[in-house]
Amino acid sequence: MRFLVTNDDGILAHGIECLVEAAAPLGEITVVAPDREQSAMSHSLTLHHPLRPIERGARRWQVDGTPTDCVMLALEALMPERPDFVLSGINHGQNMGEDVLYSGTVAAAMEGLALGIPAIAFSFAGGDLRADVSRLRDLVPVITPLLRHLTGLQTFPPDTILNVNLPPVPAGEVKGVRLTRLGRRVYSNSLKPMEDPWGRRVFWIGGGEITWTGEADSDFRAVQEGYISVTPLHLDLTHHSLLGDTERWWRTP
């Protein structure tokens, strides 16, 4: 089995090392990842300068672009054979609820799906980039059998990526795996007004407080209770039930 491994934290990030280690017993690994952190880049492409892939070893490439760039470049230029799966992560921080709309980790998996390759995104729900990464290393023996199960499914869900969030607990305390739906996330006070050295007003996005909500079958609840959350996501954002209920809200202009 062949895997393309990428992320949005950069090729030197601890998380991608752990994902490579977890996937290595299952097949051949090719790494194509950004040369620096690309968090919250979502599904952006680099359009205004050329991309420069640099080979860092056998089947190891760094790219001065976004996670989406990396997957496109890998599949269309760098890999002699198409992989069986795209694996993205392991992100240092959760990608639950509305996070998936901003996440470069999830977007890289989505790009794999858009190019016809089944994909799985992995995140470590440790809160932020200062999460205890020693726990992530401890979870590698848990991730390998999970990967073996997901990549060995008799029918991998079509037109779908699997978004995996790992709880920030020691491997021995992981209670199991739950199939989940997206929860809800609300940020408070995440926009910080400041002044630059010349007295001009500027704003910094980040920090603040996060409030999570979700039903018993949500990703948030699963991780909170010590389970690995696996959420199926797809590219179709259409609100299908509304299309069948147009009498309630739509009037032909």
JSON list of C-alpha atoms in Angstrom, two decimals:
[
{"chain": "A", "resi": 1, "resn": "MET", "atom": "CA", "xyz": [0.00, 0.00, 0.00]},
{"chain": "A", "resi": 2, "resn": "ARG", "atom": "CA", "xyz": [1.27, 3.50, -0.84]},
{"chain": "A", "resi": 3, "resn": "PHE", "atom": "CA", "xyz": [0.63, 6.56, 1.32]},
{"chain": "A", "resi": 4, "resn": "LEU", "atom": "CA", "xyz": [1.10, 10.26, 0.69]},
{"chain": "A", "resi": 5, "resn": "VAL", "atom": "CA", "xyz": [1.65, 12.00, 4.04]},
{"chain": "A", "resi": 6, "resn": "THR", "atom": "CA", "xyz": [1.32, 15.77, 4.43]},
{"chain": "A", "resi": 7, "resn": "ASN", "atom": "CA", "xyz": [0.28, 18.32, 7.05]},
{"chain": "A", "resi": 8, "resn": "ASP", "atom": "CA", "xyz": [-0.18, 22.03, 7.75]},
{"chain": "A", "resi": 9, "resn": "ASP", "atom": "CA", "xyz": [2.39, 22.36, 10.57]},
{"chain": "A", "resi": 10, "resn": "GLY", "atom": "CA", "xyz": [5.48, 22.03, 8.36]},
{"chain": "A", "resi": 11, "resn": "ILE", "atom": "CA", "xyz": [7.70, 19.14, 7.36]},
{"chain": "A", "resi": 12, "resn": "LEU", "atom": "CA", "xyz": [9.73, 19.32, 10.59]},
{"chain": "A", "resi": 13, "resn": "ALA", "atom": "CA", "xyz": [6.69, 19.18, 12.87]},
{"chain": "A", "resi": 14, "resn": "HIS", "atom": "CA", "xyz": [6.51, 16.47, 15.51]},
{"chain": "A", "resi": 15, "resn": "GLY", "atom": "CA", "xyz": [3.04, 15.42, 14.35]},
{"chain": "A", "resi": 16, "resn": "ILE", "atom": "CA", "xyz": [4.08, 14.41, 10.84]},
{"chain": "A", "resi": 17, "resn": "GLU", "atom": "CA", "xyz": [6.92, 12.32, 12.29]},
{"chain": "A", "resi": 18, "resn": "CYS", "atom": "CA", "xyz": [4.39, 10.46, 14.44]},
{"chain": "A", "resi": 19, "resn": "LEU", "atom": "CA", "xyz": [2.01, 9.89, 11.53]},
{"chain": "A", "resi": 20, "resn": "VAL", "atom": "CA", "xyz": [4.84, 8.54, 9.36]},
{"chain": "A", "resi": 21, "resn": "GLU", "atom": "CA", "xyz": [5.88, 6.24, 12.21]},
{"chain": "A", "resi": 22, "resn": "ALA", "atom": "CA", "xyz": [2.30, 5.02, 12.65]},
{"chain": "A", "resi": 23, "resn": "ALA", "atom": "CA", "xyz": [1.77, 4.37, 8.92]},
{"chain": "A", "resi": 24, "resn": "ALA", "atom": "CA", "xyz": [5.20, 2.87, 8.15]},
{"chain": "A", "resi": 25, "resn": "PRO", "atom": "CA", "xyz": [4.26, -0.73, 9.14]},
{"chain": "A", "resi": 26, "resn": "LEU", "atom": "CA", "xyz": [1.39, -0.60, 6.62]},
{"chain": "A", "resi": 27, "resn": "GLY", "atom": "CA", "xyz": [3.19, 0.40, 3.44]},
{"chain": "A", "resi": 28, "resn": "GLU", "atom": "CA", "xyz": [5.41, 2.78, 1.50]},
{"chain": "A", "resi": 29, "resn": "ILE", "atom": "CA", "xyz": [5.45, 6.40, 2.67]},
{"chain": "A", "resi": 30, "resn": "THR", "atom": "CA", "xyz": [6.02, 9.52, 0.57]},
{"chain": "A", "resi": 31, "resn": "VAL", "atom": "CA", "xyz": [6.11, 12.82, 2.45]},
{"chain": "A", "resi": 32, "resn": "VAL", "atom": "CA", "xyz": [5.32, 16.09, 0.66]},
{"chain": "A", "resi": 33, "resn": "ALA", "atom": "CA", "xyz": [4.73, 18.85, 3.20]},
{"chain": "A", "resi": 34, "resn": "PRO", "atom": "CA", "xyz": [5.04, 22.64, 3.60]},
{"chain": "A", "resi": 35, "resn": "ASP", "atom": "CA", "xyz": [8.39, 24.13, 4.58]},
{"chain": "A", "resi": 36, "resn": "ARG", "atom": "CA", "xyz": [6.74, 26.10, 7.40]},
{"chain": "A", "resi": 37, "resn": "GLU", "atom": "CA", "xyz": [3.57, 26.24, 9.46]},
{"chain": "A", "resi": 38, "resn": "GLN", "atom": "CA", "xyz": [0.46, 26.78, 7.33]},
{"chain": "A", "resi": 39, "resn": "SER", "atom": "CA", "xyz": [-2.29, 26.58, 9.96]},
{"chain": "A", "resi": 40, "resn": "ALA", "atom": "CA", "xyz": [-5.71, 28.05, 9.09]},
{"chain": "A", "resi": 41, "resn": "MET", "atom": "CA", "xyz": [-4.82, 28.21, 5.37]},
{"chain": "A", "resi": 42, "resn": "SER", "atom": "CA", "xyz": [-7.92, 26.16, 4.55]},
{"chain": "A", "resi": 43, "resn": "HIS", "atom": "CA", "xyz": [-8.06, 25.11, 0.87]},
{"chain": "A", "resi": 44, "resn": "SER", "atom": "CA", "xyz": [-5.94, 27.94, -0.51]},
{"chain": "A", "resi": 45, "resn": "LEU", "atom": "CA", "xyz": [-3.67, 27.55, -3.54]},
{"chain": "A", "resi": 46, "resn": "THR", "atom": "CA", "xyz": [-0.49, 29.49, -4.35]},
{"chain": "A", "resi": 47, "resn": "LEU", "atom": "CA", "xyz": [-1.21, 31.36, -7.58]},
{"chain": "A", "resi": 48, "resn": "HIS", "atom": "CA", "xyz": [1.20, 34.30, -7.60]},
{"chain": "A", "resi": 49, "resn": "HIS", "atom": "CA", "xyz": [4.62, 32.65, -7.50]},
{"chain": "A", "resi": 50, "resn": "PRO", "atom": "CA", "xyz": [6.02, 29.28, -8.64]},
{"chain": "A", "resi": 51, "resn": "LEU", "atom": "CA", "xyz": [6.35, 26.39, -6.22]},
{"chain": "A", "resi": 52, "resn": "ARG", "atom": "CA", "xyz": [9.80, 25.01, -5.42]},
{"chain": "A", "resi": 53, "resn": "PRO", "atom": "CA", "xyz": [9.85, 21.41, -4.19]},
{"chain": "A", "resi": 54, "resn": "ILE", "atom": "CA", "xyz": [13.11, 20.53, -2.41]},
{"chain": "A", "resi": 55, "resn": "GLU", "atom": "CA", "xyz": [14.06, 16.88, -1.96]},
{"chain": "A", "resi": 56, "resn": "ARG", "atom": "CA", "xyz": [15.05, 16.14, 1.65]},
{"chain": "A", "resi": 57, "resn": "GLY", "atom": "CA", "xyz": [15.68, 12.41, 1.26]},
{"chain": "A", "resi": 58, "resn": "ALA", "atom": "CA", "xyz": [14.16, 9.33, -0.33]},
{"chain": "A", "resi": 59, "resn": "ARG", "atom": "CA", "xyz": [10.48, 10.08, -1.00]},
{"chain": "A", "resi": 60, "resn": "ARG", "atom": "CA", "xyz": [10.69, 13.22, 1.19]},
{"chain": "A", "resi": 61, "resn": "TRP", "atom": "CA", "xyz": [9.87, 16.67, -0.22]},
{"chain": "A", "resi": 62, "resn": "GLN", "atom": "CA", "xyz": [9.32, 20.10, 1.27]},
{"chain": "A", "resi": 63, "resn": "VAL", "atom": "CA", "xyz": [7.33, 22.72, -0.64]},
{"chain": "A", "resi": 64, "resn": "ASP", "atom": "CA", "xyz": [7.15, 26.49, -0.21]},
{"chain": "A", "resi": 65, "resn": "GLY", "atom": "CA", "xyz": [3.38, 26.42, -0.46]},
{"chain": "A", "resi": 66, "resn": "THR", "atom": "CA", "xyz": [0.13, 25.47, 1.22]},
{"chain": "A", "resi": 67, "resn": "PRO", "atom": "CA", "xyz": [-1.07, 22.00, 2.25]},
{"chain": "A", "resi": 68, "resn": "THR", "atom": "CA", "xyz": [-3.33, 21.93, -0.81]},
{"chain": "A", "resi": 69, "resn": "ASP", "atom": "CA", "xyz": [-0.36, 22.83, -3.02]},
{"chain": "A", "resi": 70, "resn": "CYS", "atom": "CA", "xyz": [1.56, 19.92, -1.53]},
{"chain": "A", "resi": 71, "resn": "VAL", "atom": "CA", "xyz": [-1.09, 17.34, -2.36]},
{"chain": "A", "resi": 72, "resn": "MET", "atom": "CA", "xyz": [-1.59, 18.66, -5.90]},
{"chain": "A", "resi": 73, "resn": "LEU", "atom": "CA", "xyz": [2.15, 18.73, -6.55]},
{"chain": "A", "resi": 74, "resn": "ALA", "atom": "CA", "xyz": [2.67, 15.27, -5.09]},
{"chain": "A", "resi": 75, "resn": "LEU", "atom": "CA", "xyz": [-0.07, 13.61, -7.11]},
{"chain": "A", "resi": 76, "resn": "GLU", "atom": "CA", "xyz": [0.56, 15.41, -10.39]},
{"chain": "A", "resi": 77, "resn": "ALA", "atom": "CA", "xyz": [4.35, 15.79, -10.42]},
{"chain": "A", "resi": 78, "resn": "LEU", "atom": "CA", "xyz": [6.42, 14.22, -7.65]},
{"chain": "A", "resi": 79, "resn": "MET", "atom": "CA", "xyz": [5.04, 10.72, -7.14]},
{"chain": "A", "resi": 80, "resn": "PRO", "atom": "CA", "xyz": [5.69, 8.22, -9.95]},
{"chain": "A", "resi": 81, "resn": "GLU", "atom": "CA", "xyz": [2.60, 6.25, -8.90]},
{"chain": "A", "resi": 82, "resn": "ARG", "atom": "CA", "xyz": [-0.60, 7.51, -7.34]},
{"chain": "A", "resi": 83, "resn": "PRO", "atom": "CA", "xyz": [-0.96, 6.63, -3.65]},
{"chain": "A", "resi": 84, "resn": "ASP", "atom": "CA", "xyz": [-3.72, 4.47, -2.25]},
{"chain": "A", "resi": 85, "resn": "PHE", "atom": "CA", "xyz": [-4.41, 7.01, 0.53]},
{"chain": "A", "resi": 86, "resn": "VAL", "atom": "CA", "xyz": [-3.62, 10.60, 1.44]},
{"chain": "A", "resi": 87, "resn": "LEU", "atom": "CA", "xyz": [-2.89, 11.00, 5.16]},
{"chain": "A", "resi": 88, "resn": "SER", "atom": "CA", "xyz": [-2.83, 14.51, 6.58]},
{"chain": "A", "resi": 89, "resn": "GLY", "atom": "CA", "xyz": [-1.53, 15.46, 10.03]},
{"chain": "A", "resi": 90, "resn": "ILE", "atom": "CA", "xyz": [-1.07, 14.92, 12.82]},
{"chain": "A", "resi": 91, "resn": "ASN", "atom": "CA", "xyz": [-2.17, 18.48, 13.53]},
{"chain": "A", "resi": 92, "resn": "HIS", "atom": "CA", "xyz": [-1.08, 19.97, 16.88]},
{"chain": "A", "resi": 93, "resn": "GLY", "atom": "CA", "xyz": [-4.56, 20.98, 17.99]},
{"chain": "A", "resi": 94, "resn": "GLN", "atom": "CA", "xyz": [-8.11, 19.78, 17.42]},
{"chain": "A", "resi": 95, "resn": "ASN", "atom": "CA", "xyz": [-9.99, 20.08, 14.14]},
{"chain": "A", "resi": 96, "resn": "MET", "atom": "CA", "xyz": [-13.57, 19.70, 15.30]},
{"chain": "A", "resi": 97, "resn": "GLY", "atom": "CA", "xyz": [-16.77, 21.58, 14.54]},
{"chain": "A", "resi": 98, "resn": "GLU", "atom": "CA", "xyz": [-16.22, 24.75, 12.51]},
{"chain": "A", "resi": 99, "resn": "ASP", "atom": "CA", "xyz": [-12.46, 24.21, 12.68]},
{"chain": "A", "resi": 100, "resn": "VAL", "atom": "CA", "xyz": [-12.76, 22.04, 9.57]},
{"chain": "A", "resi": 101, "resn": "LEU", "atom": "CA", "xyz": [-13.66, 25.14, 7.51]},
{"chain": "A", "resi": 102, "resn": "TYR", "atom": "CA", "xyz": [-10.31, 26.79, 8.33]},
{"chain": "A", "resi": 103, "resn": "SER", "atom": "CA", "xyz": [-8.03, 23.79, 8.72]},
{"chain": "A", "resi": 104, "resn": "GLY", "atom": "CA", "xyz": [-5.15, 23.23, 6.31]},
{"chain": "A", "resi": 105, "resn": "THR", "atom": "CA", "xyz": [-4.94, 19.67, 7.64]},
{"chain": "A", "resi": 106, "resn": "VAL", "atom": "CA", "xyz": [-8.52, 18.89, 6.62]},
{"chain": "A", "resi": 107, "resn": "ALA", "atom": "CA", "xyz": [-8.13, 20.82, 3.35]},
{"chain": "A", "resi": 108, "resn": "ALA", "atom": "CA", "xyz": [-5.14, 18.70, 2.33]},
{"chain": "A", "resi": 109, "resn": "ALA", "atom": "CA", "xyz": [-7.24, 15.57, 2.80]},
{"chain": "A", "resi": 110, "resn": "MET", "atom": "CA", "xyz": [-10.06, 17.21, 0.84]},
{"chain": "A", "resi": 111, "resn": "GLU", "atom": "CA", "xyz": [-7.66, 17.93, -2.03]},
{"chain": "A", "resi": 112, "resn": "GLY", "atom": "CA", "xyz": [-6.70, 14.28, -2.11]},
{"chain": "A", "resi": 113, "resn": "LEU", "atom": "CA", "xyz": [-10.38, 13.38, -2.33]},
{"chain": "A", "resi": 114, "resn": "ALA", "atom": "CA", "xyz": [-10.95, 15.98, -5.07]},
{"chain": "A", "resi": 115, "resn": "LEU", "atom": "CA", "xyz": [-8.15, 14.33, -7.06]},
{"chain": "A", "resi": 116, "resn": "GLY", "atom": "CA", "xyz": [-9.67, 10.89, -6.62]},
{"chain": "A", "resi": 117, "resn": "ILE", "atom": "CA", "xyz": [-7.68, 9.50, -3.66]},
{"chain": "A", "resi": 118, "resn": "PRO", "atom": "CA", "xyz": [-9.30, 8.36, -0.38]},
{"chain": "A", "resi": 119, "resn": "ALA", "atom": "CA", "xyz": [-8.05, 10.54, 2.47]},
{"chain": "A", "resi": 120, "resn": "ILE", "atom": "CA", "xyz": [-7.86, 10.70, 6.25]},
{"chain": "A", "resi": 121, "resn": "ALA", "atom": "CA", "xyz": [-7.05, 13.77, 8.37]},
{"chain": "A", "resi": 122, "resn": "PHE", "atom": "CA", "xyz": [-5.56, 13.38, 11.87]},
{"chain": "A", "resi": 123, "resn": "SER", "atom": "CA", "xyz": [-5.51, 15.95, 14.67]},
{"chain": "A", "resi": 124, "resn": "PHE", "atom": "CA", "xyz": [-4.40, 15.84, 18.29]},
{"chain": "A", "resi": 125, "resn": "ALA", "atom": "CA", "xyz": [-7.00, 17.60, 20.41]},
{"chain": "A", "resi": 126, "resn": "GLY", "atom": "CA", "xyz": [-4.49, 19.06, 22.82]},
{"chain": "A", "resi": 127, "resn": "GLY", "atom": "CA", "xyz": [-5.89, 22.56, 22.76]},
{"chain": "A", "resi": 128, "resn": "ASP", "atom": "CA", "xyz": [-3.28, 24.53, 20.81]},
{"chain": "A", "resi": 129, "resn": "LEU", "atom": "CA", "xyz": [0.24, 24.40, 19.39]},
{"chain": "A", "resi": 130, "resn": "ARG", "atom": "CA", "xyz": [1.64, 24.19, 22.95]},
{"chain": "A", "resi": 131, "resn": "ALA", "atom": "CA", "xyz": [-0.06, 20.83, 23.53]},
{"chain": "A", "resi": 132, "resn": "ASP", "atom": "CA", "xyz": [1.94, 18.14, 25.31]},
{"chain": "A", "resi": 133, "resn": "VAL", "atom": "CA", "xyz": [3.49, 16.45, 22.27]},
{"chain": "A", "resi": 134, "resn": "SER", "atom": "CA", "xyz": [4.92, 13.64, 24.40]},
{"chain": "A", "resi": 135, "resn": "ARG", "atom": "CA", "xyz": [1.36, 12.31, 24.59]},
{"chain": "A", "resi": 136, "resn": "LEU", "atom": "CA", "xyz": [1.17, 12.36, 20.80]},
{"chain": "A", "resi": 137, "resn": "ARG", "atom": "CA", "xyz": [4.22, 10.10, 20.55]},
{"chain": "A", "resi": 138, "resn": "ASP", "atom": "CA", "xyz": [2.58, 7.82, 23.13]},
{"chain": "A", "resi": 139, "resn": "LEU", "atom": "CA", "xyz": [-0.45, 7.47, 20.84]},
{"chain": "A", "resi": 140, "resn": "VAL", "atom": "CA", "xyz": [1.47, 6.06, 17.85]},
{"chain": "A", "resi": 141, "resn": "PRO", "atom": "CA", "xyz": [0.76, 2.42, 18.88]},
{"chain": "A", "resi": 142, "resn": "VAL", "atom": "CA", "xyz": [-2.94, 3.32, 19.01]},
{"chain": "A", "resi": 143, "resn": "ILE", "atom": "CA", "xyz": [-2.93, 5.05, 15.62]},
{"chain": "A", "resi": 144, "resn": "THR", "atom": "CA", "xyz": [-1.35, 2.16, 13.70]},
{"chain": "A", "resi": 145, "resn": "PRO", "atom": "CA", "xyz": [-4.18, -0.36, 14.30]},
{"chain": "A", "resi": 146, "resn": "LEU", "atom": "CA", "xyz": [-6.75, 2.39, 13.68]},
{"chain": "A", "resi": 147, "resn": "LEU", "atom": "CA", "xyz": [-5.07, 3.16, 10.34]},
{"chain": "A", "resi": 148, "resn": "ARG", "atom": "CA", "xyz": [-4.95, -0.55, 9.52]},
{"chain": "A", "resi": 149, "resn": "HIS", "atom": "CA", "xyz": [-8.70, -0.78, 10.14]},
{"chain": "A", "resi": 150, "resn": "LEU", "atom": "CA", "xyz": [-9.63, 2.38, 8.20]},
{"chain": "A", "resi": 151, "resn": "THR", "atom": "CA", "xyz": [-7.46, 1.62, 5.18]},
{"chain": "A", "resi": 152, "resn": "GLY", "atom": "CA", "xyz": [-8.63, -2.00, 5.20]},
{"chain": "A", "resi": 153, "resn": "LEU", "atom": "CA", "xyz": [-12.35, -1.24, 5.09]},
{"chain": "A", "resi": 154, "resn": "GLN", "atom": "CA", "xyz": [-14.01, -3.42, 2.48]},
{"chain": "A", "resi": 155, "resn": "THR", "atom": "CA", "xyz": [-15.67, -0.31, 1.04]},
{"chain": "A", "resi": 156, "resn": "PHE", "atom": "CA", "xyz": [-14.07, 2.99, 1.98]},
{"chain": "A", "resi": 157, "resn": "PRO", "atom": "CA", "xyz": [-16.90, 5.58, 1.99]},
{"chain": "A", "resi": 158, "resn": "PRO", "atom": "CA", "xyz": [-17.02, 7.18, -1.49]},
{"chain": "A", "resi": 159, "resn": "ASP", "atom": "CA", "xyz": [-16.66, 10.96, -1.88]},
{"chain": "A", "resi": 160, "resn": "THR", "atom": "CA", "xyz": [-15.72, 11.17, 1.80]},
{"chain": "A", "resi": 161, "resn": "ILE", "atom": "CA", "xyz": [-12.74, 11.95, 3.99]},
{"chain": "A", "resi": 162, "resn": "LEU", "atom": "CA", "xyz": [-12.47, 10.69, 7.55]},
{"chain": "A", "resi": 163, "resn": "ASN", "atom": "CA", "xyz": [-11.61, 13.40, 10.07]},
{"chain": "A", "resi": 164, "resn": "VAL", "atom": "CA", "xyz": [-9.92, 11.84, 13.10]},
{"chain": "A", "resi": 165, "resn": "ASN", "atom": "CA", "xyz": [-9.41, 13.68, 16.39]},
{"chain": "A", "resi": 166, "resn": "LEU", "atom": "CA", "xyz": [-7.24, 12.06, 19.05]},
{"chain": "A", "resi": 167, "resn": "PRO", "atom": "CA", "xyz": [-7.97, 12.80, 22.73]},
{"chain": "A", "resi": 168, "resn": "PRO", "atom": "CA", "xyz": [-5.14, 14.39, 24.75]},
{"chain": "A", "resi": 169, "resn": "VAL", "atom": "CA", "xyz": [-4.75, 11.43, 27.08]},
{"chain": "A", "resi": 170, "resn": "PRO", "atom": "CA", "xyz": [-2.12, 8.68, 27.51]},
{"chain": "A", "resi": 171, "resn": "ALA", "atom": "CA", "xyz": [-2.53, 5.72, 25.15]},
{"chain": "A", "resi": 172, "resn": "GLY", "atom": "CA", "xyz": [-3.66, 3.47, 27.99]},
{"chain": "A", "resi": 173, "resn": "GLU", "atom": "CA", "xyz": [-6.55, 5.81, 28.78]},
{"chain": "A", "resi": 174, "resn": "VAL", "atom": "CA", "xyz": [-8.04, 5.94, 25.26]},
{"chain": "A", "resi": 175, "resn": "LYS", "atom": "CA", "xyz": [-11.47, 4.36, 25.70]},
{"chain": "A", "resi": 176, "resn": "GLY", "atom": "CA", "xyz": [-12.07, 3.42, 22.07]},
{"chain": "A", "resi": 177, "resn": "VAL", "atom": "CA", "xyz": [-13.28, 4.90, 18.80]},
{"chain": "A", "resi": 178, "resn": "ARG", "atom": "CA", "xyz": [-16.58, 6.64, 18.07]},
{"chain": "A", "resi": 179, "resn": "LEU", "atom": "CA", "xyz": [-18.16, 7.60, 14.76]},
{"chain": "A", "resi": 180, "resn": "THR", "atom": "CA", "xyz": [-19.29, 11.19, 15.26]},
{"chain": "A", "resi": 181, "resn": "ARG", "atom": "CA", "xyz": [-20.83, 14.27, 13.72]},
{"chain": "A", "resi": 182, "resn": "LEU", "atom": "CA", "xyz": [-19.40, 17.78, 13.89]},
{"chain": "A", "resi": 183, "resn": "GLY", "atom": "CA", "xyz": [-20.00, 19.69, 17.10]},
{"chain": "A", "resi": 184, "resn": "ARG", "atom": "CA", "xyz": [-20.18, 23.49, 17.40]},
{"chain": "A", "resi": 185, "resn": "ARG", "atom": "CA", "xyz": [-17.45, 25.91, 18.40]},
{"chain": "A", "resi": 186, "resn": "VAL", "atom": "CA", "xyz": [-17.71, 29.56, 19.43]},
{"chain": "A", "resi": 187, "resn": "TYR", "atom": "CA", "xyz": [-14.70, 31.85, 19.86]},
{"chain": "A", "resi": 188, "resn": "SER", "atom": "CA", "xyz": [-14.92, 34.81, 22.23]},
{"chain": "A", "resi": 189, "resn": "ASN", "atom": "CA", "xyz": [-12.55, 37.78, 22.34]},
{"chain": "A", "resi": 190, "resn": "SER", "atom": "CA", "xyz": [-10.35, 36.38, 19.58]},
{"chain": "A", "resi": 191, "resn": "LEU", "atom": "CA", "xyz": [-9.79, 39.77, 17.89]},
{"chain": "A", "resi": 192, "resn": "LYS", "atom": "CA", "xyz": [-7.16, 41.82, 19.75]},
{"chain": "A", "resi": 193, "resn": "PRO", "atom": "CA", "xyz": [-6.84, 45.56, 18.90]},
{"chain": "A", "resi": 194, "resn": "MET", "atom": "CA", "xyz": [-3.29, 46.87, 19.29]},
{"chain": "A", "resi": 195, "resn": "GLU", "atom": "CA", "xyz": [-1.00, 49.64, 18.07]},
{"chain": "A", "resi": 196, "resn": "ASP", "atom": "CA", "xyz": [2.07, 49.24, 15.90]},
{"chain": "A", "resi": 197, "resn": "PRO", "atom": "CA", "xyz": [5.29, 51.14, 16.77]},
{"chain": "A", "resi": 198, "resn": "TRP", "atom": "CA", "xyz": [4.03, 54.17, 14.82]},
{"chain": "A", "resi": 199, "resn": "GLY", "atom": "CA", "xyz": [0.78, 54.40, 16.77]},
{"chain": "A", "resi": 200, "resn": "ARG", "atom": "CA", "xyz": [-1.41, 52.99, 14.01]},
{"chain": "A", "resi": 201, "resn": "ARG", "atom": "CA", "xyz": [-4.28, 50.71, 14.99]},
{"chain": "A", "resi": 202, "resn": "VAL", "atom": "CA", "xyz": [-3.84, 47.04, 14.08]},
{"chain": "A", "resi": 203, "resn": "PHE", "atom": "CA", "xyz": [-5.66, 43.82, 14.95]},
{"chain": "A", "resi": 204, "resn": "TRP", "atom": "CA", "xyz": [-4.34, 40.41, 15.89]},
{"chain": "A", "resi": 205, "resn": "ILE", "atom": "CA", "xyz": [-6.54, 37.35, 15.27]},
{"chain": "A", "resi": 206, "resn": "GLY", "atom": "CA", "xyz": [-6.03, 34.52, 17.74]},
{"chain": "A", "resi": 207, "resn": "GLY", "atom": "CA", "xyz": [-6.27, 33.55, 21.37]},
{"chain": "A", "resi": 208, "resn": "GLY", "atom": "CA", "xyz": [-9.54, 34.24, 23.14]},
{"chain": "A", "resi": 209, "resn": "GLU", "atom": "CA", "xyz": [-11.77, 31.62, 24.68]},
{"chain": "A", "resi": 210, "resn": "ILE", "atom": "CA", "xyz": [-13.40, 28.63, 23.00]},
{"chain": "A", "resi": 211, "resn": "THR", "atom": "CA", "xyz": [-16.79, 27.24, 23.95]},
{"chain": "A", "resi": 212, "resn": "TRP", "atom": "CA", "xyz": [-17.68, 23.80, 22.60]},
{"chain": "A", "resi": 213, "resn": "THR", "atom": "CA", "xyz": [-21.15, 22.31, 22.35]},
{"chain": "A", "resi": 214, "resn": "GLY", "atom": "CA", "xyz": [-22.48, 19.15, 20.81]},
{"chain": "A", "resi": 215, "resn": "GLU", "atom": "CA", "xyz": [-24.85, 16.24, 21.19]},
{"chain": "A", "resi": 216, "resn": "ALA", "atom": "CA", "xyz": [-23.77, 12.90, 22.62]},
{"chain": "A", "resi": 217, "resn": "ASP", "atom": "CA", "xyz": [-22.68, 11.74, 19.14]},
{"chain": "A", "resi": 218, "resn": "SER", "atom": "CA", "xyz": [-20.56, 14.84, 18.38]},
{"chain": "A", "resi": 219, "resn": "ASP", "atom": "CA", "xyz": [-16.79, 14.93, 17.92]},
{"chain": "A", "resi": 220, "resn": "PHE", "atom": "CA", "xyz": [-16.46, 17.26, 20.91]},
{"chain": "A", "resi": 221, "resn": "ARG", "atom": "CA", "xyz": [-18.24, 14.87, 23.28]},
{"chain": "A", "resi": 222, "resn": "ALA", "atom": "CA", "xyz": [-16.26, 11.86, 22.10]},
{"chain": "A", "resi": 223, "resn": "VAL", "atom": "CA", "xyz": [-12.89, 13.56, 22.63]},
{"chain": "A", "resi": 224, "resn": "GLN", "atom": "CA", "xyz": [-14.01, 15.08, 25.94]},
{"chain": "A", "resi": 225, "resn": "GLU", "atom": "CA", "xyz": [-14.86, 11.59, 27.19]},
{"chain": "A", "resi": 226, "resn": "GLY", "atom": "CA", "xyz": [-11.52, 10.09, 26.10]},
{"chain": "A", "resi": 227, "resn": "TYR", "atom": "CA", "xyz": [-12.52, 8.51, 22.78]},
{"chain": "A", "resi": 228, "resn": "ILE", "atom": "CA", "xyz": [-10.99, 8.87, 19.34]},
{"chain": "A", "resi": 229, "resn": "SER", "atom": "CA", "xyz": [-13.49, 10.72, 17.15]},
{"chain": "A", "resi": 230, "resn": "VAL", "atom": "CA", "xyz": [-13.91, 9.71, 13.49]},
{"chain": "A", "resi": 231, "resn": "THR", "atom": "CA", "xyz": [-16.18, 12.05, 11.52]},
{"chain": "A", "resi": 232, "resn": "PRO", "atom": "CA", "xyz": [-17.03, 11.43, 7.85]},
{"chain": "A", "resi": 233, "resn": "LEU", "atom": "CA", "xyz": [-16.92, 14.66, 5.82]},
{"chain": "A", "resi": 234, "resn": "HIS", "atom": "CA", "xyz": [-17.62, 15.33, 2.17]},
{"chain": "A", "resi": 235, "resn": "LEU", "atom": "CA", "xyz": [-17.20, 18.13, -0.35]},
{"chain": "A", "resi": 236, "resn": "ASP", "atom": "CA", "xyz": [-20.91, 18.68, -1.02]},
{"chain": "A", "resi": 237, "resn": "LEU", "atom": "CA", "xyz": [-22.03, 21.62, 1.16]},
{"chain": "A", "resi": 238, "resn": "THR", "atom": "CA", "xyz": [-25.55, 21.62, -0.28]},
{"chain": "A", "resi": 239, "resn": "HIS", "atom": "CA", "xyz": [-28.31, 21.81, 2.35]},
{"chain": "A", "resi": 240, "resn": "HIS", "atom": "CA", "xyz": [-30.30, 18.99, 0.75]},
{"chain": "A", "resi": 241, "resn": "SER", "atom": "CA", "xyz": [-33.27, 19.01, 3.14]},
{"chain": "A", "resi": 242, "resn": "LEU", "atom": "CA", "xyz": [-34.00, 22.66, 2.31]},
{"chain": "A", "resi": 243, "resn": "LEU", "atom": "CA", "xyz": [-34.21, 21.83, -1.39]},
{"chain": "A", "resi": 244, "resn": "GLY", "atom": "CA", "xyz": [-37.07, 19.49, -0.50]},
{"chain": "A", "resi": 245, "resn": "ASP", "atom": "CA", "xyz": [-38.84, 22.12, 1.62]},
{"chain": "A", "resi": 246, "resn": "THR", "atom": "CA", "xyz": [-38.89, 25.16, -0.66]},
{"chain": "A", "resi": 247, "resn": "GLU", "atom": "CA", "xyz": [-42.54, 26.00, 0.10]},
{"chain": "A", "resi": 248, "resn": "ARG", "atom": "CA", "xyz": [-41.56, 27.08, 3.58]},
{"chain": "A", "resi": 249, "resn": "TRP", "atom": "CA", "xyz": [-38.82, 29.55, 2.68]},
{"chain": "A", "resi": 250, "resn": "TRP", "atom": "CA", "xyz": [-38.60, 30.17, -1.09]},
{"chain": "A", "resi": 251, "resn": "ARG", "atom": "CA", "xyz": [-40.75, 32.33, -3.27]},
{"chain": "A", "resi": 252, "resn": "THR", "atom": "CA", "xyz": [-40.03, 32.41, -6.98]},
{"chain": "A", "resi": 253, "resn": "PRO", "atom": "CA", "xyz": [-38.90, 35.96, -7.91]}
]
